[in-house]
Short mmCIF file of C-alpha atoms in Angstrom, two decimals:
data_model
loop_
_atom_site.label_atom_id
_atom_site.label_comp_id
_atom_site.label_asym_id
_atom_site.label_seq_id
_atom_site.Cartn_x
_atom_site.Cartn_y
_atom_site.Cartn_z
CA UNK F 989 -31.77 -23.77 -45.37
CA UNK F 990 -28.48 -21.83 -45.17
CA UNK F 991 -28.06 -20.00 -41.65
CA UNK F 992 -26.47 -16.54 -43.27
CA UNK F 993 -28.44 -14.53 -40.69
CA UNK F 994 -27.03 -16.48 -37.52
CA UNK F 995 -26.26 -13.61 -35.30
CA UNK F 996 -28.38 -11.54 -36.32
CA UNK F 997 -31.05 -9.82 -34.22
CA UNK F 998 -34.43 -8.96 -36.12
CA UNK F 999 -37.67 -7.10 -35.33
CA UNK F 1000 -40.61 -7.72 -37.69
CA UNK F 1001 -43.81 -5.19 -36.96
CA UNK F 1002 -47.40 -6.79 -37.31
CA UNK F 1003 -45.42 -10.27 -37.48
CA UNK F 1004 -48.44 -12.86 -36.26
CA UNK F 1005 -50.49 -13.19 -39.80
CA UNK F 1006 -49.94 -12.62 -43.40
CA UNK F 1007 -46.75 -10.87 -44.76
CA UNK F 1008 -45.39 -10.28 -41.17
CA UNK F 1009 -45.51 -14.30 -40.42
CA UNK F 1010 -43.92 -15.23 -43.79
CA UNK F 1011 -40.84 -12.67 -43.01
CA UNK F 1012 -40.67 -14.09 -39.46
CA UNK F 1013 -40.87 -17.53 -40.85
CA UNK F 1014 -38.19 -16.69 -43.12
CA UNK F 1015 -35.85 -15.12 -41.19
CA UNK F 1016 -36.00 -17.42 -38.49
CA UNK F 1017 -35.16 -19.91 -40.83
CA UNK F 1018 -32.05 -18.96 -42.43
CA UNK F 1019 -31.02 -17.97 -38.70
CA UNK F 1020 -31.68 -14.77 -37.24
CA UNK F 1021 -33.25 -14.24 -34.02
CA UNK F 1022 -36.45 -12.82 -34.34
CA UNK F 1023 -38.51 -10.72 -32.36
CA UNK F 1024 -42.32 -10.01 -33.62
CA UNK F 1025 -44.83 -7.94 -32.38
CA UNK F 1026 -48.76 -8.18 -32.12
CA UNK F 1027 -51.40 -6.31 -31.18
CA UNK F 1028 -54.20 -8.72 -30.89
CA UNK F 1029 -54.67 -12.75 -30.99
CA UNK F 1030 -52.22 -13.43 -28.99
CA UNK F 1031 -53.05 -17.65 -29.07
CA UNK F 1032 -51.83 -16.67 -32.76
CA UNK F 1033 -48.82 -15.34 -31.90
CA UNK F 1034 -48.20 -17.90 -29.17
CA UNK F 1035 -48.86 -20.36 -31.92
CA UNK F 1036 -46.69 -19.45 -34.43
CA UNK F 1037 -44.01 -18.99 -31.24
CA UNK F 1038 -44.11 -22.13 -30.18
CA UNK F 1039 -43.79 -23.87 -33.51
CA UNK F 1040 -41.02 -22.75 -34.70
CA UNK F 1041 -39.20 -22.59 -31.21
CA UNK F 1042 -40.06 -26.44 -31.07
CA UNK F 1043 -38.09 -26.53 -34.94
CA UNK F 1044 -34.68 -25.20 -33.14
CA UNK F 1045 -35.63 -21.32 -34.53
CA UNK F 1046 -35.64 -18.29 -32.27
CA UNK F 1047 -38.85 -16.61 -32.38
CA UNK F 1048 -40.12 -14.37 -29.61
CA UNK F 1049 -43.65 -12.20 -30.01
CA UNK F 1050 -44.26 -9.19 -27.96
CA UNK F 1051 -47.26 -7.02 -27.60
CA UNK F 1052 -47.04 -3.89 -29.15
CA UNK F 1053 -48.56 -1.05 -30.16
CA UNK F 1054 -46.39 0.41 -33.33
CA UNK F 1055 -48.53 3.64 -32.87
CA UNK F 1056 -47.97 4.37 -29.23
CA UNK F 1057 -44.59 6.23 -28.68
CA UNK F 1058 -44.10 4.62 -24.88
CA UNK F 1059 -44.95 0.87 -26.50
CA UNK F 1060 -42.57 1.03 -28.57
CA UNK F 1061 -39.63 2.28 -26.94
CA UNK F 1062 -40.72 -0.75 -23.87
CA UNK F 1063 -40.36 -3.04 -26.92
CA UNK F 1064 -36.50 -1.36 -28.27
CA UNK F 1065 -35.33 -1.55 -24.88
CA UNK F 1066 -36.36 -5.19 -23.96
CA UNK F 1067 -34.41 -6.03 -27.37
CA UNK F 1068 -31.58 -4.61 -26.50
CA UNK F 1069 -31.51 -5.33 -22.48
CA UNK F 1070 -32.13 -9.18 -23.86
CA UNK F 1071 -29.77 -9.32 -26.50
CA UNK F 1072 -27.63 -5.90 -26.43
CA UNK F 1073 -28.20 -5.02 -30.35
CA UNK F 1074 -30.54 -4.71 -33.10
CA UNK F 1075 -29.13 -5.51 -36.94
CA UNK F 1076 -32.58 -5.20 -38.63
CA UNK F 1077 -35.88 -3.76 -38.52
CA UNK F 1078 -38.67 -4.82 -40.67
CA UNK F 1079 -41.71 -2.45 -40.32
CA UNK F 1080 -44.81 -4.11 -41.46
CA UNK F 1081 -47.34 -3.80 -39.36
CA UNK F 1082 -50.47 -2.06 -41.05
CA UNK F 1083 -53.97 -1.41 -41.30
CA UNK F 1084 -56.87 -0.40 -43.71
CA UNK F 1085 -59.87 1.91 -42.69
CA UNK F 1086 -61.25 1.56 -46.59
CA UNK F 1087 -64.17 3.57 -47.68
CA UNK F 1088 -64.72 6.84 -50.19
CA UNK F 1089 -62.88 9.83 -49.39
CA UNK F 1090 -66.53 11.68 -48.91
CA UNK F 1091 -67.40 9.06 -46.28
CA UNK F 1092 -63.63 8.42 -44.29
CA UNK F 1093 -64.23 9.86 -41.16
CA UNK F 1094 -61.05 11.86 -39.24
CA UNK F 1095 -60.97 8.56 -37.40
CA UNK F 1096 -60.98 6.21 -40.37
CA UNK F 1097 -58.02 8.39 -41.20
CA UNK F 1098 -56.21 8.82 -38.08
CA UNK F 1099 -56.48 5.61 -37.44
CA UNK F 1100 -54.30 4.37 -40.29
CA UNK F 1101 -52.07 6.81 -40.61
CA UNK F 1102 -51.40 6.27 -36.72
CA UNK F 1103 -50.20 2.46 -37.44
CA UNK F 1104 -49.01 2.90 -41.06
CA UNK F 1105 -46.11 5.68 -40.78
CA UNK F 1106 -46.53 7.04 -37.69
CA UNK F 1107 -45.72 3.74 -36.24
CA UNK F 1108 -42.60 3.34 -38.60
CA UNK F 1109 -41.33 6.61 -37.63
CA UNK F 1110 -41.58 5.76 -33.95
CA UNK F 1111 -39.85 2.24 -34.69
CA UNK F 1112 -37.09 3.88 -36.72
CA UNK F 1113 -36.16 6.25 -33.99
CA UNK F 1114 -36.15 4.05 -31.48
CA UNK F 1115 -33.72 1.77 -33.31
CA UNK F 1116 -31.55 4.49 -34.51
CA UNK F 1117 -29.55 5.24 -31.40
CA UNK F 1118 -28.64 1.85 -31.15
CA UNK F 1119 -27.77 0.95 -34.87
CA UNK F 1120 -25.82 4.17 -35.56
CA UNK F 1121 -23.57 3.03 -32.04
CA UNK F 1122 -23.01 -0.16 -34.07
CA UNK F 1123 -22.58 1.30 -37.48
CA UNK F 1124 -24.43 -0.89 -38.72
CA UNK F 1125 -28.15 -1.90 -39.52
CA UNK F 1126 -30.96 -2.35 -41.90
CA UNK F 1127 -34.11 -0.58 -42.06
CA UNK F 1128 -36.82 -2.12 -44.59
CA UNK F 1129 -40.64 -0.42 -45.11
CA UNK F 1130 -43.07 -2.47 -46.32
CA UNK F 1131 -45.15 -0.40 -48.37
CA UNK F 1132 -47.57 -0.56 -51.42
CA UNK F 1133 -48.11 -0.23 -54.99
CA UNK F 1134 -51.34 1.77 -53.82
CA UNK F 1135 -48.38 4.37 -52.75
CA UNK F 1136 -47.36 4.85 -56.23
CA UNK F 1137 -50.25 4.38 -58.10
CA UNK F 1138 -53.20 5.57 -55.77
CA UNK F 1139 -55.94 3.31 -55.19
CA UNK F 1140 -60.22 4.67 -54.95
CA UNK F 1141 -61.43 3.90 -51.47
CA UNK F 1142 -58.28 3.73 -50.06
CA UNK F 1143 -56.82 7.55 -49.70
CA UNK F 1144 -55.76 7.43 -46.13
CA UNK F 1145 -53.89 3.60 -46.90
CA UNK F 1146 -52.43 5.26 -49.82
CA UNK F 1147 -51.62 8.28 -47.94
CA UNK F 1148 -49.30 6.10 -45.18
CA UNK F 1149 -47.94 3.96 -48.17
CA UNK F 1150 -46.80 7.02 -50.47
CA UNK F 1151 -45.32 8.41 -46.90
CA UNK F 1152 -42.82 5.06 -46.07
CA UNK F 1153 -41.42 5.80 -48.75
CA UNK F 1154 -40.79 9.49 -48.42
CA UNK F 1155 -39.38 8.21 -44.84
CA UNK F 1156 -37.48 5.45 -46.80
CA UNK F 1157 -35.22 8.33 -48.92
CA UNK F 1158 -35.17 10.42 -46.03
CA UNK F 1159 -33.37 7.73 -43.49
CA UNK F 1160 -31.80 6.37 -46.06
CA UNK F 1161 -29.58 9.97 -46.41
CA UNK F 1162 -29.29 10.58 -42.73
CA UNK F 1163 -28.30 7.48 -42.24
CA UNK F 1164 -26.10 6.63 -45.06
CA UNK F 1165 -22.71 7.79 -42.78
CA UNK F 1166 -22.90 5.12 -40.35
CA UNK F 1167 -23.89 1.85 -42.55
CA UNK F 1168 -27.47 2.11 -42.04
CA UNK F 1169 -29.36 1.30 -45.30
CA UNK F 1170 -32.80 1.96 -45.39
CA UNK F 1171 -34.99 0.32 -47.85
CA UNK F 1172 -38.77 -0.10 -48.96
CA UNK F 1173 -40.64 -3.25 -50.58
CA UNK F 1174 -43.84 -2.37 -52.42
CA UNK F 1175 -46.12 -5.12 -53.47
CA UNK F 1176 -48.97 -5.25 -55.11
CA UNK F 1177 -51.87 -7.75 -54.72
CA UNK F 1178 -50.92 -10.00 -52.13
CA UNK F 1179 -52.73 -13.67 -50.80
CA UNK F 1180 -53.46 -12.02 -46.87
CA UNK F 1181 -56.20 -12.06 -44.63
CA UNK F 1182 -56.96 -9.09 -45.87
CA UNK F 1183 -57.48 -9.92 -49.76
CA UNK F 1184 -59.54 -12.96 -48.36
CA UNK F 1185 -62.18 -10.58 -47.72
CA UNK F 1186 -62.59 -9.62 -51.33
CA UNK F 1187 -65.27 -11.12 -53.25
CA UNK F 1188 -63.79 -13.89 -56.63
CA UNK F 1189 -65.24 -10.93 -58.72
CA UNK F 1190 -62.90 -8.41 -56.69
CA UNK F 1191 -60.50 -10.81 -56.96
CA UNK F 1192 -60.45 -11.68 -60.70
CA UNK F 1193 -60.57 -8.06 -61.51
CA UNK F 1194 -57.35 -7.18 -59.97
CA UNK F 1195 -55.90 -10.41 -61.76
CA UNK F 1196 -56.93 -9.39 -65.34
CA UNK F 1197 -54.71 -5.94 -64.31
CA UNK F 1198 -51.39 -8.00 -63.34
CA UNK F 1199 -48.83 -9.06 -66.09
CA UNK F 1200 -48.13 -11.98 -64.31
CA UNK F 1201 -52.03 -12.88 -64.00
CA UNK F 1202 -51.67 -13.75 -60.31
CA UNK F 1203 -51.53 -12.64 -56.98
CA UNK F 1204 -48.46 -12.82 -55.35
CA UNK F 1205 -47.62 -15.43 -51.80
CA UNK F 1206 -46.55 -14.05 -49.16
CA UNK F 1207 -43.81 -16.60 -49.25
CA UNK F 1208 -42.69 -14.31 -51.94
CA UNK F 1209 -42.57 -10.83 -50.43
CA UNK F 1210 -40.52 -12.38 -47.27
CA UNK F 1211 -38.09 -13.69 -49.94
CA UNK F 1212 -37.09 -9.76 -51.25
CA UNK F 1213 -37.15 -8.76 -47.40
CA UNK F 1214 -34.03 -11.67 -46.92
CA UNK F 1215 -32.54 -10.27 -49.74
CA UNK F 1216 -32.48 -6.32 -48.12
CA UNK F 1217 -31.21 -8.45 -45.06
CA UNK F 1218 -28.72 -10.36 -47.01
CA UNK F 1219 -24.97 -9.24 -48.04
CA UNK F 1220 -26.30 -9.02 -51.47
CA UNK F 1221 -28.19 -5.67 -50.94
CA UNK F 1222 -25.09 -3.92 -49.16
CA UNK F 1223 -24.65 -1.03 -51.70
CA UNK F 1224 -28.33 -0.33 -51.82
CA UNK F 1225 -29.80 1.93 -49.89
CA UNK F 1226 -32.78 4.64 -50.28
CA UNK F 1227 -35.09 1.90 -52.82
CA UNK F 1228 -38.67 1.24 -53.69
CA UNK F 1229 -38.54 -2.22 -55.14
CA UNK F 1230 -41.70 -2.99 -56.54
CA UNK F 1231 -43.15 -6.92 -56.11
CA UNK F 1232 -46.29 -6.68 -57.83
CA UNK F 1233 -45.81 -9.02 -61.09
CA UNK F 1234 -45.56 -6.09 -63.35
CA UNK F 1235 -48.61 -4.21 -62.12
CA UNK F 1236 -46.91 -0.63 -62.34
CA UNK F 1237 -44.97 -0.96 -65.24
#
């Protein structure tokens, strides 16, 4: 695959499973150096780490906590002591607390919204200082349909999602003057971990909803986050691209 990101330095959020591996596995591939953070499994992480650094690719995981203010500026700074810049930041990391709004408990909510936007606000102002001294950088939010469209069960998930992308426009303007474009992916039903859990029932129901009568790879999410990345997005900034094979139309 073409190396168009050699040089660049990447951090990918909640990077050891799911969407966060495919970006990692993606931009690693076409060059950049990567940095991922976990929270948990690290043999996972290690795994994934140790593969692709065996391939030639530079991958490096570090334990993180997105929602703790003092993790993640420990995280910015060894970036930046190790490799003195940071060209993109992909904030994916994310969690669901699911249950009715009658039953989500202040924890259930806390919880979520604690990882979901409160961690992407403390990534994006930890990288913000050191993108704006470059005057240059890319900022991409990986949100949800659910943002947009609202899901039942899922008010506090929905509640994070719909607020990326208020945080999207807003950086996006702030940060317009120095280069910065800031960016946000929302898919729709995804093959995770987390949709594994749904029963075929679950599953077939959200299929019957979707244009495209599928759910989309993860493969395929990572592929609009290298385009964001890519010179081919550099007069967009302040987007919600949907990926969701026409679920919101």
């Amino acid at each position: 695959m073409d190396k168009r990101f050699a040089g660049k330095v990447a951090i990918v959020t909640g990077g050891s499973r799911g969407i966060g591996e495919a970006i990692v596995r993606r931009l690693a591939s076409e060059g950049a150096r990567v940095y991922a953070t976990y929270i948990s499994n690290p043999e996972r992480a290690k795994n994934i780490q140790d593969e692709l650094t065996k391939d030639g690719q530079s991958v490096r995981f570090i334990q993180a906590d997105v929602s703790n203010e003092q993790s993640v500026k420990e995280l910015i700074d060894e970036v930046v002591k190790e490799v003195g810049r940071i060209d993109v930041l992909v904030n994916n990391a994310g969690i669901t607390r699911d249950t009715l709004l009658m039953r989500m408990s202040e924890t259930d909510w806390d919880d979520v919204l604690d990882t979901n936007l409160k961690g992407a606000f403390l990534t994006c102002k930890s990288v913000c200082r050191t993108m704006m001294s470059q005057r240059k950088g890319r900022i991409i939010n990986i949100g949800s349909i659910v943002g947009i469209n609202g899901n039942p069960g899922q008010a506090n998930y929905c509640a994070s999602k719909a607020g990326l992308i208020g945080l999207t426009k807003s950086l996006a303007k702030e940060l317009s003057s120095r280069n910065i474009l800031v960016n946000c992916i929302a898919p729709g039903f995804v093959e995770t971990d987390m949709t594994d859990k749904l029963t075929e029932e679950q599953r077939a129901g959200f299929s019957t909803q979707i244009p495209l009568k599928r759910a989309a790879k993860s493969e395929e999410i990572a592929s609009v986050v290298a385009f964001f990345v890519s010179d081919d997005s550099s007069y967009i900034t302040g987007q919600v691209l949907c990926v969701d094979g026409g679920l919101a139309m």
